[in-house]
């Protein structure tokens, strides 16, 4: 039979009507004379009452948790006193109850939710996905994708699919390889992103492209990484950075408005990479709370406190972060965080009635008034210091700032969502291990024209890229750039990172050719869709917004993938397992 | 600068206005005093006139084909006499012409289109995609996807992504393998379809799912195959076959209406597999033209014409197809087609003024009146015969029917699109090589309940599946089924195809487990999106509707994939190339 509707669609107008519902038995209570079933479908649960003597009763006696049933009967209001909010106001008095399928006893109680070990949940993912919280995440995800595609379709973007079996792309992570049978000894790579292909589509004149694109990186997994992940990937021609940011702001406002009924600001706040690092010690600062660093470098130039004075003399910075009252134990914990992030320690002092006490207070007597006025620190509060080479100093204090957020739930007082652009990333960065110049985003990112003069000089670290990240609640949820469209600039960029002509041609030859056949100015962005949906839904991990995720060994515990294959399959591919 | 709009947006209201356009130089004509540029963007082309003495003139002298330019000036109507249809009515008199990028001379003329070798087009795909015909295909494809997602979102379907790095799925073609680095010696498989995962989502209670899903099959390639291809994949719970067909009809009507402004019938015609084979010799008959076979088996029972009488005596069939007047050469060609499709020859005769002549006419004197009246054959027309075991006889004549279509362009007289369902496929089929029973669709297809009695008997070939294909203009553009939701039926199905419990568990163990935890009745379909878009756009190959396709050796000639990889990459994966 056809159901009257989903459970959530039950309204007062159905009262007294004959209603058919279908779903799973969430719970059964047998009161001897009466049987109550809590019936669940994807949209909600409602109580079903089965009276003795009804044709439904014998069947109802047999049902167990997670049986699939169809019930038919009269919908009524529950007796006063038992009546609850929403769907709890109704009950269905079943005249007919049909078992559509039986169910073995589930290996865990769905209600137990996240208290069940994640391994068990992943092994029986199909049961885990029956939890209403999980369904809500996927409903939200589906709505996000629908809102994105609807908006971009209207804005003239073409949804184009790019190859999955392709060649190494320029992100520089490790590729997943796919052996070719028709070309034995050769391999495809799964795409790390559609980067080159979307730029080729701009060269083809498609003008506006988007794709919900699956991407693959064979990295060692962390809790918020998956071997494959999903990007909203888009690219536009004949535009500059402001056009791209503006379009993305309108798109995100549309998504948040239509999916969550949340109003994002217009325009989004923008920080440069330098500002973000200098004030928050992160290129993806969580701005739901302020806690910006105060610069006190000038106060310690030639000061008697040698640790800080030396840092300043060496061209470094001294930054201070105002924090709530901290116990000694909390300070130790924060110092551990600072050290994990490259600091040698965490200098601190406490504001007391007379001035400062504890920590380094006796070394900063001379700076007392300035510290008080610049930080506005209140009695009982703590000041935390970081001194040294600028980037190291701000990064360590940035990590402390996030640890403080988690310790005091600082973000809870702020808005539910804070979104911002971080712009003007450096074009080039030194590899921390080799000291060699490398690209910060990817080698096709365009520099600021005004900074091109620094290419090939000692100062090429000063070149700012026309690159931007989208930061939501401290997560990088998107990143993009204006691309290089001038082959001469592309050549200088390859030179700057020490790629010989031959190396560049070997990796990207076909793309460098393409650039010379009439490339329009263009740029774009990729959103990390999994992470965006995770933040929007309030989930704690991207695994909660991916239907069938891998664990942190890259394994699908349900399907048991990866797995061994037959010798004949390898032989077809011209491959053998190494026996070491 | 910002363009005023795409070229196709030019209207009379722009006349006399200052207009900015951006695009590619499709052609330049230098008349000495005047330079004309045909400017192309994705939407169309328009003439730009540059007058000597204008600031634009010096730049215009430099531009060559495929340069990227921005032009600004006054839009006007072309002089009467030169004025053409549509955009040909306008010209832009450029005050400013800026070269945004130069272009090398393209290796082929874009206008030459499909006369250029496909290898060259694929190698320079970014130029090939500049051809307006190509852009139109991708615009259509994007619109189809937009129409599909809009409809399904509104109907409560959730867009859910299923894994790309997974385990063998049940289609039975060869998998693409992906070696795992974290689990050396083990492999993922790229999905041949999301079949099991979408059924798992139904077991999870998601109720309505869809996905535009990339699928992979490592087969030897034919002209209309690609190693990866795209399905619109959908699945529904608590439904029967009619519900699924009805939803798909509404969806397709919406797609054709909104994208092509074409009205499809309601409901779609339905044929059973038996009817399709018996009348048209194909399970994907092209019904834009009728040319159904006429059955004349009864006429030849015990007849003197031994070839036919023997076929009938052996339980076979005699079918006749009415054809236009044919030359001897055409008959030979059709006979070749019949033989390629398993027939021993192609019996024929011609209707002439007195009766029949030529071919087998002298052997069928006794049947003449019946042949005339049953076929309605007119003077000059030909009758073509096929006799033998039913399936072989109808398949050979079906191939002849399609060859006739191509010879006489029979489909041109019919509707632009003819869509139909083919239903009631056999559940089981014998492997042509081993003679063993195997599944026709996949082993999770539900049989007709009335036919379950034949499982395990000699007559199990009679079991009809609740399976259906969507046939458009003779192409199978979709296929699906109601799925087995009863674990006991699933077991009988595995037994019927000779899968031992152990074999079934090894391949699909996790899925068989899942079936026992409360599986709702469910079913679905997958559309071959590439093929659907190919037929809708009138393209001659799916490569015309895939942005960066592989050639028939599985190679991407532009990106040069697949390619060799470094020894260290293989070592990381625990693999070595075989040296034979």
mmCIF file with all atom_site columns, N, CA, C and O in Angstrom, chain A residues 222-240:
data_model
loop_
_atom_site.group_PDB
_atom_site.id
_atom_site.type_symbol
_atom_site.label_atom_id
_atom_site.label_alt_id
_atom_site.label_comp_id
_atom_site.label_asym_id
_atom_site.label_entity_id
_atom_site.label_seq_id
_atom_site.pdbx_PDB_ins_code
_atom_site.Cartn_x
_atom_site.Cartn_y
_atom_site.Cartn_z
_atom_site.occupancy
_atom_site.B_iso_or_equiv
_atom_site.pdbx_formal_charge
_atom_site.auth_seq_id
_atom_site.auth_comp_id
_atom_site.auth_asym_id
_atom_site.auth_atom_id
_atom_site.pdbx_PDB_model_num
ATOM 1  N N  . UNK A 1 222 ? 44.541 11.666 9.338   1.00 0.00 ? 222 UNK A N  1
ATOM 2  C CA . UNK A 1 222 ? 44.276 12.248 10.634  1.00 0.00 ? 222 UNK A CA 1
ATOM 3  C C  . UNK A 1 222 ? 42.780 12.198 10.839  1.00 0.00 ? 222 UNK A C  1
ATOM 4  O O  . UNK A 1 222 ? 42.030 11.816 9.952   1.00 0.00 ? 222 UNK A O  1
ATOM 5  N N  . UNK A 1 223 ? 42.361 12.642 12.018  1.00 0.00 ? 223 UNK A N  1
ATOM 6  C CA . UNK A 1 223 ? 40.944 12.465 12.340  1.00 0.00 ? 223 UNK A CA 1
ATOM 7  C C  . UNK A 1 223 ? 40.039 13.223 11.371  1.00 0.00 ? 223 UNK A C  1
ATOM 8  O O  . UNK A 1 223 ? 38.916 12.822 11.141  1.00 0.00 ? 223 UNK A O  1
ATOM 9  N N  . UNK A 1 224 ? 40.495 14.320 10.802  1.00 0.00 ? 224 UNK A N  1
ATOM 10 C CA . UNK A 1 224 ? 39.589 15.045 9.915   1.00 0.00 ? 224 UNK A CA 1
ATOM 11 C C  . UNK A 1 224 ? 40.001 14.906 8.445   1.00 0.00 ? 224 UNK A C  1
ATOM 12 O O  . UNK A 1 224 ? 39.710 15.772 7.636   1.00 0.00 ? 224 UNK A O  1
ATOM 13 N N  . UNK A 1 225 ? 40.663 13.816 8.111   1.00 0.00 ? 225 UNK A N  1
ATOM 14 C CA . UNK A 1 225 ? 41.039 13.572 6.728   1.00 0.00 ? 225 UNK A CA 1
ATOM 15 C C  . UNK A 1 225 ? 40.436 12.252 6.267   1.00 0.00 ? 225 UNK A C  1
ATOM 16 O O  . UNK A 1 225 ? 40.275 11.331 7.052   1.00 0.00 ? 225 UNK A O  1
ATOM 17 N N  . UNK A 1 226 ? 40.167 12.167 4.991   1.00 0.00 ? 226 UNK A N  1
ATOM 18 C CA . UNK A 1 226 ? 39.730 10.925 4.368   1.00 0.00 ? 226 UNK A CA 1
ATOM 19 C C  . UNK A 1 226 ? 40.545 10.770 3.089   1.00 0.00 ? 226 UNK A C  1
ATOM 20 O O  . UNK A 1 226 ? 40.927 11.777 2.484   1.00 0.00 ? 226 UNK A O  1
ATOM 21 N N  . UNK A 1 227 ? 40.800 9.533  2.647   1.00 0.00 ? 227 UNK A N  1
ATOM 22 C CA . UNK A 1 227 ? 41.564 9.377  1.410   1.00 0.00 ? 227 UNK A CA 1
ATOM 23 C C  . UNK A 1 227 ? 40.834 9.985  0.199   1.00 0.00 ? 227 UNK A C  1
ATOM 24 O O  . UNK A 1 227 ? 41.471 10.480 -0.719  1.00 0.00 ? 227 UNK A O  1
ATOM 25 N N  . UNK A 1 228 ? 39.514 9.932  0.215   1.00 0.00 ? 228 UNK A N  1
ATOM 26 C CA . UNK A 1 228 ? 38.796 10.675 -0.805  1.00 0.00 ? 228 UNK A CA 1
ATOM 27 C C  . UNK A 1 228 ? 37.860 11.653 -0.122  1.00 0.00 ? 228 UNK A C  1
ATOM 28 O O  . UNK A 1 228 ? 37.346 11.388 0.956   1.00 0.00 ? 228 UNK A O  1
ATOM 29 N N  . UNK A 1 229 ? 37.706 12.788 -0.739  1.00 0.00 ? 229 UNK A N  1
ATOM 30 C CA . UNK A 1 229 ? 36.908 13.850 -0.152  1.00 0.00 ? 229 UNK A CA 1
ATOM 31 C C  . UNK A 1 229 ? 36.265 14.629 -1.297  1.00 0.00 ? 229 UNK A C  1
ATOM 32 O O  . UNK A 1 229 ? 36.544 14.378 -2.465  1.00 0.00 ? 229 UNK A O  1
ATOM 33 N N  . UNK A 1 230 ? 35.381 15.538 -0.935  1.00 0.00 ? 230 UNK A N  1
ATOM 34 C CA . UNK A 1 230 ? 34.570 16.196 -1.951  1.00 0.00 ? 230 UNK A CA 1
ATOM 35 C C  . UNK A 1 230 ? 34.776 17.701 -1.918  1.00 0.00 ? 230 UNK A C  1
ATOM 36 O O  . UNK A 1 230 ? 34.746 18.301 -0.853  1.00 0.00 ? 230 UNK A O  1
ATOM 37 N N  . UNK A 1 231 ? 35.001 18.246 -3.095  1.00 0.00 ? 231 UNK A N  1
ATOM 38 C CA . UNK A 1 231 ? 35.134 19.690 -3.241  1.00 0.00 ? 231 UNK A CA 1
ATOM 39 C C  . UNK A 1 231 ? 33.974 20.243 -4.052  1.00 0.00 ? 231 UNK A C  1
ATOM 40 O O  . UNK A 1 231 ? 33.547 19.619 -5.004  1.00 0.00 ? 231 UNK A O  1
ATOM 41 N N  . UNK A 1 232 ? 33.513 21.425 -3.661  1.00 0.00 ? 232 UNK A N  1
ATOM 42 C CA . UNK A 1 232 ? 32.790 22.232 -4.624  1.00 0.00 ? 232 UNK A CA 1
ATOM 43 C C  . UNK A 1 232 ? 33.863 23.038 -5.342  1.00 0.00 ? 232 UNK A C  1
ATOM 44 O O  . UNK A 1 232 ? 34.549 23.858 -4.728  1.00 0.00 ? 232 UNK A O  1
ATOM 45 N N  . UNK A 1 233 ? 33.988 22.791 -6.611  1.00 0.00 ? 233 UNK A N  1
ATOM 46 C CA . UNK A 1 233 ? 35.082 23.346 -7.380  1.00 0.00 ? 233 UNK A CA 1
ATOM 47 C C  . UNK A 1 233 ? 34.480 24.320 -8.383  1.00 0.00 ? 233 UNK A C  1
ATOM 48 O O  . UNK A 1 233 ? 33.541 23.954 -9.100  1.00 0.00 ? 233 UNK A O  1
ATOM 49 N N  . UNK A 1 234 ? 34.973 25.544 -8.424  1.00 0.00 ? 234 UNK A N  1
ATOM 50 C CA . UNK A 1 234 ? 34.430 26.456 -9.440  1.00 0.00 ? 234 UNK A CA 1
ATOM 51 C C  . UNK A 1 234 ? 35.506 27.360 -10.000 1.00 0.00 ? 234 UNK A C  1
ATOM 52 O O  . UNK A 1 234 ? 36.534 27.599 -9.362  1.00 0.00 ? 234 UNK A O  1
ATOM 53 N N  . UNK A 1 235 ? 35.259 27.852 -11.193 1.00 0.00 ? 235 UNK A N  1
ATOM 54 C CA . UNK A 1 235 ? 36.243 28.668 -11.907 1.00 0.00 ? 235 UNK A CA 1
ATOM 55 C C  . UNK A 1 235 ? 35.503 29.638 -12.817 1.00 0.00 ? 235 UNK A C  1
ATOM 56 O O  . UNK A 1 235 ? 34.446 29.294 -13.353 1.00 0.00 ? 235 UNK A O  1
ATOM 57 N N  . UNK A 1 236 ? 36.055 30.843 -12.940 1.00 0.00 ? 236 UNK A N  1
ATOM 58 C CA . UNK A 1 236 ? 35.422 31.897 -13.735 1.00 0.00 ? 236 UNK A CA 1
ATOM 59 C C  . UNK A 1 236 ? 36.468 32.605 -14.594 1.00 0.00 ? 236 UNK A C  1
ATOM 60 O O  . UNK A 1 236 ? 37.610 32.745 -14.160 1.00 0.00 ? 236 UNK A O  1
ATOM 61 N N  . UNK A 1 237 ? 36.020 33.097 -15.750 1.00 0.00 ? 237 UNK A N  1
ATOM 62 C CA . UNK A 1 237 ? 36.938 33.818 -16.635 1.00 0.00 ? 237 UNK A CA 1
ATOM 63 C C  . UNK A 1 237 ? 36.604 35.303 -16.672 1.00 0.00 ? 237 UNK A C  1
ATOM 64 O O  . UNK A 1 237 ? 35.479 35.698 -16.363 1.00 0.00 ? 237 UNK A O  1
ATOM 65 N N  . UNK A 1 238 ? 37.590 36.080 -17.109 1.00 0.00 ? 238 UNK A N  1
ATOM 66 C CA . UNK A 1 238 ? 37.436 37.530 -17.252 1.00 0.00 ? 238 UNK A CA 1
ATOM 67 C C  . UNK A 1 238 ? 37.042 38.172 -15.925 1.00 0.00 ? 238 UNK A C  1
ATOM 68 O O  . UNK A 1 238 ? 36.144 39.018 -15.874 1.00 0.00 ? 238 UNK A O  1
ATOM 69 N N  . UNK A 1 239 ? 37.663 37.717 -14.858 1.00 0.00 ? 239 UNK A N  1
ATOM 70 C CA . UNK A 1 239 ? 37.349 38.247 -13.524 1.00 0.00 ? 239 UNK A CA 1
ATOM 71 C C  . UNK A 1 239 ? 38.646 38.499 -12.768 1.00 0.00 ? 239 UNK A C  1
ATOM 72 O O  . UNK A 1 239 ? 39.690 37.953 -13.097 1.00 0.00 ? 239 UNK A O  1
ATOM 73 N N  . UNK A 1 240 ? 38.534 39.328 -11.749 1.00 0.00 ? 240 UNK A N  1
ATOM 74 C CA . UNK A 1 240 ? 39.603 39.525 -10.781 1.00 0.00 ? 240 UNK A CA 1
ATOM 75 C C  . UNK A 1 240 ? 39.153 38.986 -9.432  1.00 0.00 ? 240 UNK A C  1
ATOM 76 O O  . UNK A 1 240 ? 38.040 38.467 -9.282  1.00 0.00 ? 240 UNK A O  1
#
